[in-house]
């Protein structure tokens, strides 16, 4: 569940820290725990996984690249959705997906070989059957970006085929 400060996203997929560790379980994980003993199946590694979790589960590859020493390091983590940052002004969801996966730098992304700042790029390694997308509208000053975001009825930009828009949850308010 979500608690008093939960939004629709954290209620559905839970909350993870920067390292991908679960801080708060969401509905998907709670349903998975309830069903794993009865209505479960096994994933590619042989681990039990509920059919609900399989529908939302995707794998994200995070690549850190150092342009100074050309060292690259990849890590994989499971996710139950994709978070995108809202642009300053109006935006198209498809453009946000492309730019959301574009290279960027973060002060904590340091090269393990030479200690310099690395660029970070995320890739959707394994796509889910049901793609949950969160558009983060907060800026660094904790103000809500009020720009318009256009959601297409279909997304054709993925390897696994066409995703069709099923629903949109819109938060009204400043926080």
PDB file of C-alpha atoms in Angstrom, residues 16-76:
ATOM      1  CA  UNK A  16      12.836   2.235  -5.086  1.00  0.00           C
ATOM      2  CA  UNK A  17      16.008   4.076  -4.132  1.00  0.00           C
ATOM      3  CA  UNK A  18      18.729   5.095  -6.587  1.00  0.00           C
ATOM      4  CA  UNK A  19      20.285   1.625  -6.443  1.00  0.00           C
ATOM      5  CA  UNK A  20      17.006  -0.085  -7.372  1.00  0.00           C
ATOM      6  CA  UNK A  21      16.345  -1.421  -3.851  1.00  0.00           C
ATOM      7  CA  UNK A  22      12.668  -1.516  -2.798  1.00  0.00           C
ATOM      8  CA  UNK A  23      11.926   1.079  -0.100  1.00  0.00           C
ATOM      9  CA  UNK A  24       8.143   0.668  -0.225  1.00  0.00           C
ATOM     10  CA  UNK A  25       6.157  -2.085  -1.895  1.00  0.00           C
ATOM     11  CA  UNK A  26       3.435  -1.240  -4.371  1.00  0.00           C
ATOM     12  CA  UNK A  27       0.260  -3.017  -5.381  1.00  0.00           C
ATOM     13  CA  UNK A  28       2.101  -5.086  -7.995  1.00  0.00           C
ATOM     14  CA  UNK A  29       4.518  -6.479  -5.370  1.00  0.00           C
ATOM     15  CA  UNK A  30       1.750  -7.065  -2.796  1.00  0.00           C
ATOM     16  CA  UNK A  31      -0.360  -8.955  -5.320  1.00  0.00           C
ATOM     17  CA  UNK A  32       2.718 -10.895  -6.392  1.00  0.00           C
ATOM     18  CA  UNK A  33       3.409 -11.997  -2.798  1.00  0.00           C
ATOM     19  CA  UNK A  34      -0.197 -13.108  -2.394  1.00  0.00           C
ATOM     20  CA  UNK A  35      -0.197 -15.072  -5.639  1.00  0.00           C
ATOM     21  CA  UNK A  36       3.337 -16.438  -5.768  1.00  0.00           C
ATOM     22  CA  UNK A  37       2.428 -19.574  -3.856  1.00  0.00           C
ATOM     23  CA  UNK A  38      -0.668 -20.329  -5.959  1.00  0.00           C
ATOM     24  CA  UNK A  39      -0.806 -18.652  -9.376  1.00  0.00           C
ATOM     25  CA  UNK A  40       2.870 -18.370 -10.123  1.00  0.00           C
ATOM     26  CA  UNK A  41       5.221 -19.247 -12.929  1.00  0.00           C
ATOM     27  CA  UNK A  42       8.983 -19.257 -13.358  1.00  0.00           C
ATOM     28  CA  UNK A  43      11.041 -16.626 -15.164  1.00  0.00           C
ATOM     29  CA  UNK A  44      14.096 -17.283 -17.371  1.00  0.00           C
ATOM     30  CA  UNK A  45      16.351 -17.811 -14.313  1.00  0.00           C
ATOM     31  CA  UNK A  46      13.951 -20.340 -12.755  1.00  0.00           C
ATOM     32  CA  UNK A  47      12.782 -18.019  -9.960  1.00  0.00           C
ATOM     33  CA  UNK A  48       9.094 -17.955  -9.110  1.00  0.00           C
ATOM     34  CA  UNK A  49       7.258 -14.896 -10.402  1.00  0.00           C
ATOM     35  CA  UNK A  50       3.544 -14.155 -10.419  1.00  0.00           C
ATOM     36  CA  UNK A  51       1.721 -13.519 -13.665  1.00  0.00           C
ATOM     37  CA  UNK A  52       0.898  -9.975 -12.443  1.00  0.00           C
ATOM     38  CA  UNK A  53       4.549  -9.099 -11.895  1.00  0.00           C
ATOM     39  CA  UNK A  54       5.468 -10.549 -15.305  1.00  0.00           C
ATOM     40  CA  UNK A  55       3.037  -8.163 -17.003  1.00  0.00           C
ATOM     41  CA  UNK A  56       4.689  -5.009 -15.547  1.00  0.00           C
ATOM     42  CA  UNK A  57       8.275  -6.229 -15.199  1.00  0.00           C
ATOM     43  CA  UNK A  58      10.980  -4.688 -17.368  1.00  0.00           C
ATOM     44  CA  UNK A  59      14.769  -4.677 -17.170  1.00  0.00           C
ATOM     45  CA  UNK A  60      16.690  -1.403 -17.362  1.00  0.00           C
ATOM     46  CA  UNK A  61      20.358  -1.355 -18.363  1.00  0.00           C
ATOM     47  CA  UNK A  62      22.281   1.578 -16.883  1.00  0.00           C
ATOM     48  CA  UNK A  63      25.566   2.325 -18.651  1.00  0.00           C
ATOM     49  CA  UNK A  64      28.182   4.598 -17.088  1.00  0.00           C
ATOM     50  CA  UNK A  65      30.766   5.815 -19.590  1.00  0.00           C
ATOM     51  CA  UNK A  66      33.934   7.781 -18.884  1.00  0.00           C
ATOM     52  CA  UNK A  67      35.040   9.857 -21.857  1.00  0.00           C
ATOM     53  CA  UNK A  68      38.462  10.402 -20.266  1.00  0.00           C
ATOM     54  CA  UNK A  69      39.622   6.768 -19.973  1.00  0.00           C
ATOM     55  CA  UNK A  70      36.859   5.225 -22.168  1.00  0.00           C
ATOM     56  CA  UNK A  71      35.819   2.816 -19.413  1.00  0.00           C
ATOM     57  CA  UNK A  72      32.209   1.602 -19.537  1.00  0.00           C
ATOM     58  CA  UNK A  73      30.289  -0.185 -16.789  1.00  0.00           C
ATOM     59  CA  UNK A  74      26.805  -1.689 -17.179  1.00  0.00           C
ATOM     60  CA  UNK A  75      24.359  -2.719 -14.496  1.00  0.00           C
ATOM     61  CA  UNK A  76      20.910  -4.268 -14.838  1.00  0.00           C
TER      62      UNK A  76
END
